[in-house]
CSV table of C-alpha atoms in Angstrom, one decimal:
chain,number,residue,atom,x,y,z
A,1,MET,CA,18.2,211.2,161.9
A,2,SER,CA,18.7,210.1,165.4
A,3,PRO,CA,17.1,211.9,168.5
A,4,GLY,CA,20.6,213.5,168.9
A,5,GLY,CA,20.4,215.0,165.4
A,6,LYS,CA,23.1,212.8,163.9
A,7,THR,CA,22.5,211.1,160.5
A,8,ARG,CA,22.3,207.3,160.7
A,9,LYS,CA,25.3,205.8,158.9
A,10,ILE,CA,27.7,202.9,158.9
A,11,VAL,CA,31.3,203.7,158.0
A,12,ILE,CA,33.8,200.9,157.1
A,13,THR,CA,37.2,201.7,158.5
A,14,ALA,CA,40.4,200.4,156.7
A,15,ASN,CA,41.2,197.0,158.2
A,16,GLY,CA,39.1,197.9,161.2
A,17,PRO,CA,35.6,198.0,162.6
A,18,TYR,CA,32.3,199.4,161.4
A,19,LEU,CA,31.7,202.8,162.9
A,20,VAL,CA,27.9,203.3,163.4
A,21,SER,CA,26.5,206.7,164.1
A,22,GLY,CA,23.0,208.1,164.7
A,23,ALA,CA,21.9,205.8,167.6
A,24,VAL,CA,21.0,202.9,165.2
A,25,PRO,CA,19.1,200.2,167.1
A,26,LEU,CA,21.0,197.0,167.6
A,27,ARG,CA,19.3,193.7,168.2
A,28,ARG,CA,20.1,190.0,168.3
A,29,GLU,CA,17.9,188.1,165.8
A,30,VAL,CA,17.4,184.4,165.2
A,31,ALA,CA,16.7,182.8,161.8
A,32,VAL,CA,14.1,180.4,163.0
A,33,PRO,CA,14.2,177.0,161.1
A,34,ASN,CA,11.6,174.6,160.0
A,35,ASP,CA,11.9,170.8,160.5
A,36,GLU,CA,14.2,170.5,157.6
A,37,GLY,CA,16.6,173.1,159.0
A,38,ASP,CA,15.8,175.9,156.6
A,39,PRO,CA,15.0,179.3,158.1
A,40,VAL,CA,11.4,180.5,157.6
A,41,GLU,CA,11.0,183.5,159.9
A,42,TRP,CA,12.9,186.1,161.9
A,43,ARG,CA,12.6,186.3,165.7
A,44,GLU,CA,14.0,189.1,167.8
A,45,GLU,CA,15.9,187.8,170.9
A,46,GLU,CA,17.4,190.8,172.6
A,47,LYS,CA,17.6,194.6,172.1
A,48,LEU,CA,20.9,196.1,173.0
A,49,GLU,CA,21.1,199.6,174.5
A,50,PRO,CA,22.0,201.8,171.6
A,51,ALA,CA,24.6,204.5,171.9
A,52,GLU,CA,24.8,207.6,169.7
A,53,GLU,CA,27.9,206.1,168.2
A,54,TYR,CA,29.5,202.6,168.5
A,55,SER,CA,32.0,200.4,166.7
A,56,LEU,CA,31.2,196.8,165.6
A,57,CYS,CA,33.8,194.1,165.2
A,58,ARG,CA,34.6,193.3,161.6
A,59,CYS,CA,37.5,190.9,162.0
A,60,GLY,CA,35.6,188.3,164.1
A,61,GLN,CA,38.1,188.1,166.8
A,62,SER,CA,37.0,190.6,169.4
A,63,GLU,CA,36.5,189.3,172.9
A,64,ASN,CA,33.7,191.9,173.4
A,65,LYS,CA,31.5,191.0,170.4
A,66,PRO,CA,29.6,192.5,168.8
A,67,TYR,CA,31.7,195.5,169.7
A,68,CYS,CA,35.3,196.1,168.6
A,69,ASP,CA,38.1,195.7,171.2
A,70,GLY,CA,41.0,196.4,168.9
A,71,SER,CA,41.7,192.8,168.1
A,72,HIS,CA,42.0,193.7,164.4
A,73,LEU,CA,45.3,195.4,165.2
A,74,ARG,CA,46.8,192.4,167.0
A,75,ALA,CA,45.6,190.0,164.3
A,76,GLU,CA,46.8,192.3,161.4
A,77,PHE,CA,43.3,191.9,159.9
A,78,ASP,CA,43.1,192.4,156.2
A,79,GLY,CA,39.7,194.0,155.7
A,80,THR,CA,40.2,195.1,152.1
A,81,GLU,CA,36.9,195.9,150.4
A,82,THR,CA,36.7,193.5,147.5
A,83,CYS,CA,33.1,193.7,146.4
A,84,ASP,CA,32.3,195.6,143.2
A,85,ARG,CA,30.4,198.9,143.3
A,86,LEU,CA,27.8,198.0,140.7
A,87,LYS,CA,24.2,198.7,141.6
A,88,TYR,CA,21.6,196.0,142.2
A,89,GLU,CA,19.9,196.6,138.9
A,90,GLU,CA,23.2,196.2,137.1
A,91,LYS,CA,24.0,192.7,138.5
A,92,CYS,CA,20.7,191.0,138.9
A,93,ARG,CA,19.1,188.5,136.5
A,94,ARG,CA,15.3,188.4,136.0
A,95,ILE,CA,13.1,185.3,136.4
A,96,PRO,CA,9.7,185.9,134.9
A,97,GLY,CA,6.5,184.4,136.3
A,98,PRO,CA,2.7,184.6,135.6
A,99,GLU,CA,2.0,186.9,138.6
A,100,LEU,CA,5.4,187.8,139.9
A,101,GLU,CA,8.8,188.5,138.5
A,102,LEU,CA,11.9,187.6,140.6
A,103,SER,CA,15.2,189.4,140.5
A,104,ASP,CA,18.3,187.6,141.7
A,105,ALA,CA,21.7,189.2,142.4
A,106,GLU,CA,23.6,186.1,143.4
A,107,GLU,CA,26.7,188.0,144.4
A,108,TYR,CA,24.8,189.2,147.5
A,109,CYS,CA,24.1,185.7,148.8
A,110,ALA,CA,24.8,185.2,152.5
A,111,GLU,CA,23.6,181.6,152.5
A,112,ALA,CA,20.7,182.5,154.8
A,113,ARG,CA,18.5,179.7,153.1
A,114,PHE,CA,15.1,181.4,153.4
A,115,CYS,CA,14.8,180.7,149.7
A,116,HIS,CA,15.0,176.9,150.1
A,117,PRO,CA,11.6,175.7,151.3
A,118,GLU,CA,8.7,174.6,149.1
A,119,GLY,CA,10.8,174.0,146.1
A,120,GLY,CA,12.6,177.4,146.3
A,121,THR,CA,11.7,181.0,145.6
A,122,TRP,CA,12.6,180.6,141.9
A,123,HIS,CA,10.1,177.7,141.5
A,124,LEU,CA,7.5,179.6,143.4
A,125,ALA,CA,7.8,182.7,141.3
A,126,ARG,CA,7.7,180.7,138.1
A,127,HIS,CA,4.4,179.2,139.3
A,128,SER,CA,3.0,182.3,141.0
A,129,ASP,CA,-0.4,181.9,139.3
A,130,ASP,CA,-1.1,179.7,142.3
A,131,PRO,CA,-2.1,182.0,145.2
A,132,ARG,CA,-0.1,180.0,147.8
A,133,ASN,CA,3.0,180.0,145.7
A,134,LYS,CA,2.6,183.7,145.1
A,135,GLU,CA,2.3,184.4,148.9
A,136,LEU,CA,5.3,182.1,149.7
A,137,ALA,CA,7.5,183.7,147.1
A,138,ILE,CA,6.8,187.2,148.5
A,139,THR,CA,7.5,186.0,152.1
A,140,GLN,CA,10.7,184.2,151.2
A,141,ALA,CA,12.1,187.1,149.1
A,142,CYS,CA,11.2,189.6,151.8
A,143,ASN,CA,13.0,187.5,154.5
A,144,CYS,CA,16.2,187.3,152.4
A,145,PRO,CA,18.5,189.4,154.6
A,146,SER,CA,21.0,190.4,152.0
A,147,GLY,CA,18.4,191.6,149.4
A,148,ARG,CA,19.7,189.1,146.9
A,149,LEU,CA,16.1,188.3,146.0
A,150,THR,CA,13.4,190.7,145.3
A,151,VAL,CA,9.9,190.0,143.9
A,152,TRP,CA,8.2,192.4,141.5
A,153,LYS,CA,4.5,192.8,141.1
A,154,ASP,CA,3.1,194.9,138.3
A,155,GLY,CA,6.5,196.3,137.6
A,156,LYS,CA,7.2,197.5,141.2
A,157,PRO,CA,9.5,195.8,143.8
A,158,VAL,CA,7.8,194.3,146.9
A,159,GLU,CA,9.9,195.3,149.8
A,160,PRO,CA,9.3,194.7,153.6
A,161,GLU,CA,8.9,197.8,155.7
A,162,LEU,CA,12.0,197.7,157.9
A,163,GLU,CA,13.0,200.1,160.7
A,164,PRO,CA,16.6,201.4,160.2
A,165,SER,CA,18.4,199.0,162.5
A,166,ILE,CA,21.1,196.4,162.7
A,167,GLY,CA,20.5,192.7,163.5
A,168,LEU,CA,23.1,190.4,165.0
A,169,VAL,CA,22.1,187.2,163.2
A,170,GLU,CA,22.1,183.8,164.9
A,171,ASP,CA,21.6,180.7,162.7
A,172,PRO,CA,20.9,177.8,165.1
A,173,ALA,CA,20.2,175.3,162.2
A,174,ALA,CA,23.7,176.0,160.9
A,175,GLU,CA,25.1,176.0,164.4
A,176,CYS,CA,26.8,179.4,163.9
A,177,SER,CA,26.4,183.1,164.1
A,178,GLY,CA,25.7,185.0,161.0
A,179,PRO,CA,26.3,188.5,159.5
A,180,LEU,CA,25.2,191.9,160.5
A,181,ARG,CA,21.8,192.5,159.1
A,182,ALA,CA,21.6,196.2,158.1
A,183,LYS,CA,18.0,197.2,157.5
A,184,GLY,CA,15.9,200.1,156.5
A,185,GLY,CA,18.2,201.8,154.0
A,186,ILE,CA,21.0,202.8,156.4
A,187,PRO,CA,23.7,204.6,154.3
A,188,ILE,CA,27.0,202.6,154.2
A,189,GLU,CA,30.3,204.4,153.4
A,190,SER,CA,33.5,202.8,152.2
A,191,SER,CA,36.8,203.4,154.0
A,192,ASP,CA,37.8,205.7,151.1
A,193,GLY,CA,34.6,207.8,151.6
A,194,THR,CA,32.7,206.4,148.6
A,195,PRO,CA,29.1,205.6,149.4
A,196,TYR,CA,27.7,202.2,148.6
A,197,GLU,CA,24.3,201.9,147.0
A,198,THR,CA,21.7,202.5,149.7
A,199,ARG,CA,19.5,199.4,150.0
A,200,ASN,CA,16.7,198.3,152.3
A,201,ARG,CA,18.5,195.0,153.1
A,202,VAL,CA,22.2,194.4,153.3
A,203,THR,CA,24.3,191.8,155.1
A,204,LEU,CA,27.8,192.8,156.3
A,205,CYS,CA,30.5,190.3,157.2
A,206,ARG,CA,31.4,190.1,160.9
A,207,CYS,CA,33.4,186.9,160.9
A,208,GLY,CA,36.3,188.3,158.9
A,209,HIS,CA,36.4,185.5,156.3
A,210,SER,CA,34.2,186.8,153.5
A,211,LYS,CA,35.9,187.0,150.1
A,212,ASN,CA,33.4,189.8,149.2
A,213,LYS,CA,34.0,192.3,151.9
A,214,PRO,CA,32.3,194.2,153.4
A,215,LEU,CA,29.4,192.1,152.3
A,216,CYS,CA,28.8,188.6,153.7
A,217,ASP,CA,29.3,185.7,151.4
A,218,GLY,CA,28.3,182.9,153.8
A,219,SER,CA,31.8,182.2,155.0
A,220,HIS,CA,30.6,182.3,158.6
A,221,ARG,CA,29.2,178.8,158.1
A,222,SER,CA,32.4,177.1,156.9
A,223,ALA,CA,34.3,179.1,159.6
A,224,HIS,CA,31.8,177.9,162.3
A,225,PHE,CA,31.8,181.5,163.5
A,226,LYS,CA,30.5,182.0,167.0
A,227,ALA,CA,29.6,185.4,168.4
């Protein structure tokens, strides 16, 4: 609940913006790369003044990003929600390791690339009897903004503690802006009123090009999206 008493929520409108209620904090966040250009940590750049309610551009064409300015109407934006409604557990595959198990729901991939360094999170999980590999696998999976990757220890998921908030992702190594990083289990509701599975980490498309709307599929990179 927000200080004003409204429930935090993101509602997807038909061919229109995301309606955010409950004074959800909004921040610009940078995926900080290593020397090879793969992100390794998150850095907060700017905290925007949150309103009790606000609308965020979903078509990618607003002149007032990140906020909606009605450009979706002029552009006749097709924001049809095409992702399936299966739960994470129904779509992920499991990669066993000696100390950790890794689950991977590839459909959620936003091409954030936190999973690339040091041989990749999959390699690290498979060799998690090495303490350094184990630590890196946990760090990389927890930095995955979409929640595609989750590490499991002793049968329980290892999840980062995230404040309910929305990050406006910037990806300097890819020379583009990224998705909306919805964190902390904010409920997301379809334009038809159906709730999506509530998850700690979700990436929502804001470039308008995803083929897996409302989720990001990495299309912002090929579209060279700039916010």
